[in-house]
mmCIF file of C-alpha atoms in Angstrom:
data_model
loop_
_atom_site.group_PDB
_atom_site.id
_atom_site.type_symbol
_atom_site.label_atom_id
_atom_site.label_comp_id
_atom_site.label_asym_id
_atom_site.label_seq_id
_atom_site.Cartn_x
_atom_site.Cartn_y
_atom_site.Cartn_z
ATOM 1 C CA GLY A 1 0.000 0.000 0.000
ATOM 2 C CA LYS A 2 0.954 3.607 -0.485
ATOM 3 C CA THR A 3 1.635 6.009 2.355
ATOM 4 C CA GLN A 4 -0.188 9.269 1.862
ATOM 5 C CA ILE A 5 1.386 12.482 3.112
ATOM 6 C CA SER A 6 -0.996 15.358 3.520
ATOM 7 C CA GLU A 7 0.351 18.817 2.846
ATOM 8 C CA ALA A 8 0.689 21.318 5.669
ATOM 9 C CA LYS A 9 -2.260 23.598 6.307
ATOM 10 C CA SER A 10 -2.314 26.618 8.564
ATOM 11 C CA VAL A 11 -4.616 27.057 11.521
ATOM 12 C CA ALA A 12 -7.393 29.564 11.050
ATOM 13 C CA VAL A 13 -9.036 30.731 14.228
ATOM 14 C CA LYS A 14 -12.019 32.858 14.996
ATOM 15 C CA GLU A 15 -11.195 36.433 15.857
ATOM 16 C CA ILE A 16 -11.371 37.281 19.560
ATOM 17 C CA ASN A 17 -11.848 40.638 21.223
ATOM 18 C CA GLU A 18 -12.390 39.775 24.876
ATOM 19 C CA GLY A 19 -12.556 42.181 27.787
ATOM 20 C CA PHE A 20 -14.635 39.891 30.052
ATOM 21 C CA GLU A 21 -17.229 42.644 30.552
ATOM 22 C CA ALA A 22 -20.271 40.391 30.120
ATOM 23 C CA ALA A 23 -19.126 36.829 30.778
ATOM 24 C CA SER A 24 -16.219 34.421 30.402
ATOM 25 C CA ASN A 25 -17.237 33.780 26.758
ATOM 26 C CA GLY A 26 -15.682 30.341 26.511
ATOM 27 C CA TRP A 27 -12.621 31.003 28.673
ATOM 28 C CA SER A 28 -12.063 28.475 31.451
ATOM 29 C CA ALA A 29 -9.451 27.161 33.863
ATOM 30 C CA VAL A 30 -7.258 24.342 32.548
ATOM 31 C CA PHE A 31 -4.892 21.867 34.236
ATOM 32 C CA GLY A 32 -6.232 22.770 37.699
ATOM 33 C CA GLY A 33 -7.750 25.933 39.126
ATOM 34 C CA LYS A 34 -10.958 27.964 39.047
ATOM 35 C CA ALA A 35 -11.996 30.672 36.567
ATOM 36 C CA SER A 36 -13.953 33.708 37.797
ATOM 37 C CA ILE A 37 -14.920 37.073 36.330
ATOM 38 C CA VAL A 38 -13.800 39.663 38.894
ATOM 39 C CA SER A 39 -13.807 43.447 39.269
ATOM 40 C CA SER A 40 -10.500 43.655 41.159
ATOM 41 C CA SER A 41 -8.234 46.087 39.278
ATOM 42 C CA PRO A 42 -8.940 45.137 35.641
ATOM 43 C CA ALA A 43 -6.550 46.348 32.934
ATOM 44 C CA GLU A 44 -9.455 47.773 30.927
ATOM 45 C CA GLY A 45 -13.173 48.186 31.569
ATOM 46 C CA LYS A 46 -14.768 46.945 34.794
ATOM 47 C CA PHE A 47 -13.928 43.225 34.805
ATOM 48 C CA CYS A 48 -11.162 40.712 34.084
ATOM 49 C CA LEU A 49 -10.692 36.944 34.259
ATOM 50 C CA GLN A 50 -9.035 35.457 37.362
ATOM 51 C CA ILE A 51 -7.620 31.933 37.601
ATOM 52 C CA SER A 52 -7.265 30.995 41.275
ATOM 53 C CA GLY A 53 -6.421 27.779 43.126
ATOM 54 C CA ARG A 54 -3.769 26.837 40.548
ATOM 55 C CA THR A 55 -2.264 23.408 41.246
ATOM 56 C CA SER A 56 0.707 23.430 38.827
ATOM 57 C CA ILE A 57 2.700 25.859 36.691
ATOM 58 C CA ASN A 58 0.620 24.583 33.753
ATOM 59 C CA SER A 59 -2.626 25.641 35.457
ATOM 60 C CA GLY A 60 -4.060 28.661 33.709
ATOM 61 C CA ALA A 61 -6.687 30.156 31.437
ATOM 62 C CA ALA A 62 -7.741 28.805 28.054
ATOM 63 C CA VAL A 63 -10.155 29.538 25.248
ATOM 64 C CA GLN A 64 -11.172 26.987 22.635
ATOM 65 C CA LEU A 65 -10.586 28.113 19.065
ATOM 66 C CA GLY A 66 -12.370 25.308 17.275
ATOM 67 C CA ALA A 67 -11.096 23.422 14.258
ATOM 68 C CA GLN A 68 -11.383 25.902 11.394
ATOM 69 C CA LEU A 69 -8.690 25.691 8.715
ATOM 70 C CA GLN A 70 -7.502 28.348 6.285
ATOM 71 C CA GLY A 71 -4.192 28.498 4.473
ATOM 72 C CA GLY A 72 -1.717 31.343 4.146
ATOM 73 C CA LYS A 73 -2.819 33.627 6.964
ATOM 74 C CA SER A 74 -0.909 35.086 9.876
ATOM 75 C CA TYR A 75 -2.366 35.970 13.256
ATOM 76 C CA SER A 76 -1.756 38.617 15.867
ATOM 77 C CA LEU A 77 -2.484 37.937 19.539
ATOM 78 C CA ASN A 78 -2.458 40.645 22.219
ATOM 79 C CA ALA A 79 -3.265 40.087 25.884
ATOM 80 C CA LYS A 80 -2.870 41.931 29.163
ATOM 81 C CA LEU A 81 -1.693 39.675 31.973
ATOM 82 C CA ARG A 82 -1.158 40.096 35.707
ATOM 83 C CA VAL A 83 0.080 37.720 38.401
ATOM 84 C CA GLY A 84 -1.299 37.940 41.935
ATOM 85 C CA SER A 85 -1.067 41.053 44.052
ATOM 86 C CA ALA A 86 1.967 43.248 44.602
ATOM 87 C CA SER A 87 4.627 41.442 46.651
ATOM 88 C CA GLY A 88 7.836 43.031 45.408
ATOM 89 C CA LYS A 89 8.656 39.841 43.508
ATOM 90 C CA SER A 90 8.531 39.191 39.788
ATOM 91 C CA ALA A 91 6.660 36.476 37.942
ATOM 92 C CA SER A 92 6.343 35.349 34.365
ATOM 93 C CA THR A 93 3.492 34.079 32.240
ATOM 94 C CA GLN A 94 3.481 32.257 28.922
ATOM 95 C CA LEU A 95 1.065 32.157 26.002
ATOM 96 C CA TRP A 96 0.663 28.836 24.198
ATOM 97 C CA LEU A 97 -1.189 27.605 21.140
ATOM 98 C CA MET A 98 -2.179 23.967 21.604
ATOM 99 C CA PHE A 99 -3.825 21.959 18.860
ATOM 100 C CA ASN A 100 -4.432 18.401 17.726
ATOM 101 C CA ASP A 101 -3.795 17.225 14.173
ATOM 102 C CA THR A 102 -2.952 13.867 12.589
ATOM 103 C CA ARG A 103 0.358 13.834 14.525
ATOM 104 C CA GLY A 104 -1.466 14.207 17.844
ATOM 105 C CA ALA A 105 -1.101 17.009 20.380
ATOM 106 C CA GLN A 106 1.017 19.999 19.314
ATOM 107 C CA LYS A 107 2.178 22.789 21.623
ATOM 108 C CA VAL A 108 3.637 26.063 20.319
ATOM 109 C CA ASN A 109 5.056 28.727 22.667
ATOM 110 C CA LEU A 110 3.780 32.118 21.461
ATOM 111 C CA GLY A 111 5.846 34.105 23.967
ATOM 112 C CA SER A 112 6.319 34.993 27.599
ATOM 113 C CA VAL A 113 6.436 38.132 29.684
ATOM 114 C CA ALA A 114 8.041 38.811 33.067
ATOM 115 C CA MET A 115 6.504 41.472 35.287
ATOM 116 C CA PRO A 116 6.389 42.546 38.915
ATOM 117 C CA THR A 117 3.524 40.807 40.729
ATOM 118 C CA GLY A 118 0.348 42.857 40.861
ATOM 119 C CA VAL A 119 1.210 44.867 37.726
ATOM 120 C CA TRP A 120 -0.452 44.445 34.313
ATOM 121 C CA ALA A 121 1.880 43.689 31.402
ATOM 122 C CA GLY A 122 1.068 43.383 27.729
ATOM 123 C CA LEU A 123 2.124 40.442 25.604
ATOM 124 C CA THR A 124 1.945 40.520 21.799
ATOM 125 C CA ALA A 125 2.591 37.527 19.557
ATOM 126 C CA GLY A 126 2.419 37.083 15.803
ATOM 127 C CA PHE A 127 2.177 33.549 14.486
ATOM 128 C CA ASN A 128 1.344 31.313 11.538
ATOM 129 C CA VAL A 129 0.987 27.696 12.605
ATOM 130 C CA TYR A 130 1.074 24.750 10.237
ATOM 131 C CA SER A 131 -0.619 21.438 10.796
ATOM 132 C CA VAL A 132 -0.386 18.018 9.225
ATOM 133 C CA GLY A 133 -3.846 16.916 8.204
ATOM 134 C CA ALA A 134 -6.992 18.245 9.810
ATOM 135 C CA ILE A 135 -6.945 20.137 13.077
ATOM 136 C CA THR A 136 -9.547 18.637 15.369
ATOM 137 C CA SER A 137 -9.188 21.146 18.204
ATOM 138 C CA ALA A 138 -7.160 24.213 19.120
ATOM 139 C CA GLN A 139 -6.863 26.480 22.137
ATOM 140 C CA ILE A 140 -4.894 29.439 23.428
ATOM 141 C CA VAL A 141 -3.536 28.856 26.957
ATOM 142 C CA VAL A 142 -2.064 31.324 29.467
ATOM 143 C CA SER A 143 0.079 29.662 32.151
ATOM 144 C CA GLY A 144 3.381 29.965 33.923
ATOM 145 C CA PRO A 145 3.766 31.513 37.352
ATOM 146 C CA ALA A 146 4.450 29.541 40.522
ATOM 147 C CA VAL A 147 1.729 27.367 42.043
ATOM 148 C CA GLY A 148 -0.587 29.390 44.265
ATOM 149 C CA GLN A 149 -0.168 32.644 42.322
ATOM 150 C CA ASP A 150 -3.377 33.768 40.640
ATOM 151 C CA ILE A 151 -3.344 34.703 36.944
ATOM 152 C CA PHE A 152 -5.450 37.634 35.721
ATOM 153 C CA VAL A 153 -6.251 38.043 32.004
ATOM 154 C CA ASP A 154 -7.840 41.021 30.236
ATOM 155 C CA ALA A 155 -8.084 42.773 26.868
ATOM 156 C CA VAL A 156 -7.367 39.716 24.709
ATOM 157 C CA LYS A 157 -7.397 40.379 20.973
ATOM 158 C CA LEU A 158 -6.768 37.734 18.343
ATOM 159 C CA SER A 159 -7.000 38.822 14.725
ATOM 160 C CA VAL A 160 -6.017 37.854 11.225
ATOM 161 C CA VAL A 161 -3.156 39.969 9.900
ATOM 162 C CA LYS A 162 -4.289 41.178 6.479
#
């Protein structure tokens, strides 16, 4: 029999413009923790997303992107991130794109940012991800700081770069 090799296709994702003003809109806690919409010092507007009770450095926030495919496009991701309350220490967070294709689970680091605890920091990432075969699921994940430190997320924008 012949082995078929499917050509690479890029991930197309729905555009996101999330300030958490109305609801979590599909964002949830992953790998341990609890997601809540809170009004404690948001970066923009009146609310932000808080991930508390984190049980590992992988615990964080995620949004499902679905399995839409479209070739030849690049994406821009912007997010405002904060870790815990001010303690005089610094912490870092990471943004990840995770997806499943015919190879199985794929994990792409989209960037990281270090900031003093309790202070909002912006993270911007541009990316064009290629898959082998169909993508069955994809998600953006925010994770990183030490166990027990809450992650706050606000002003997330994901868009196609024209």
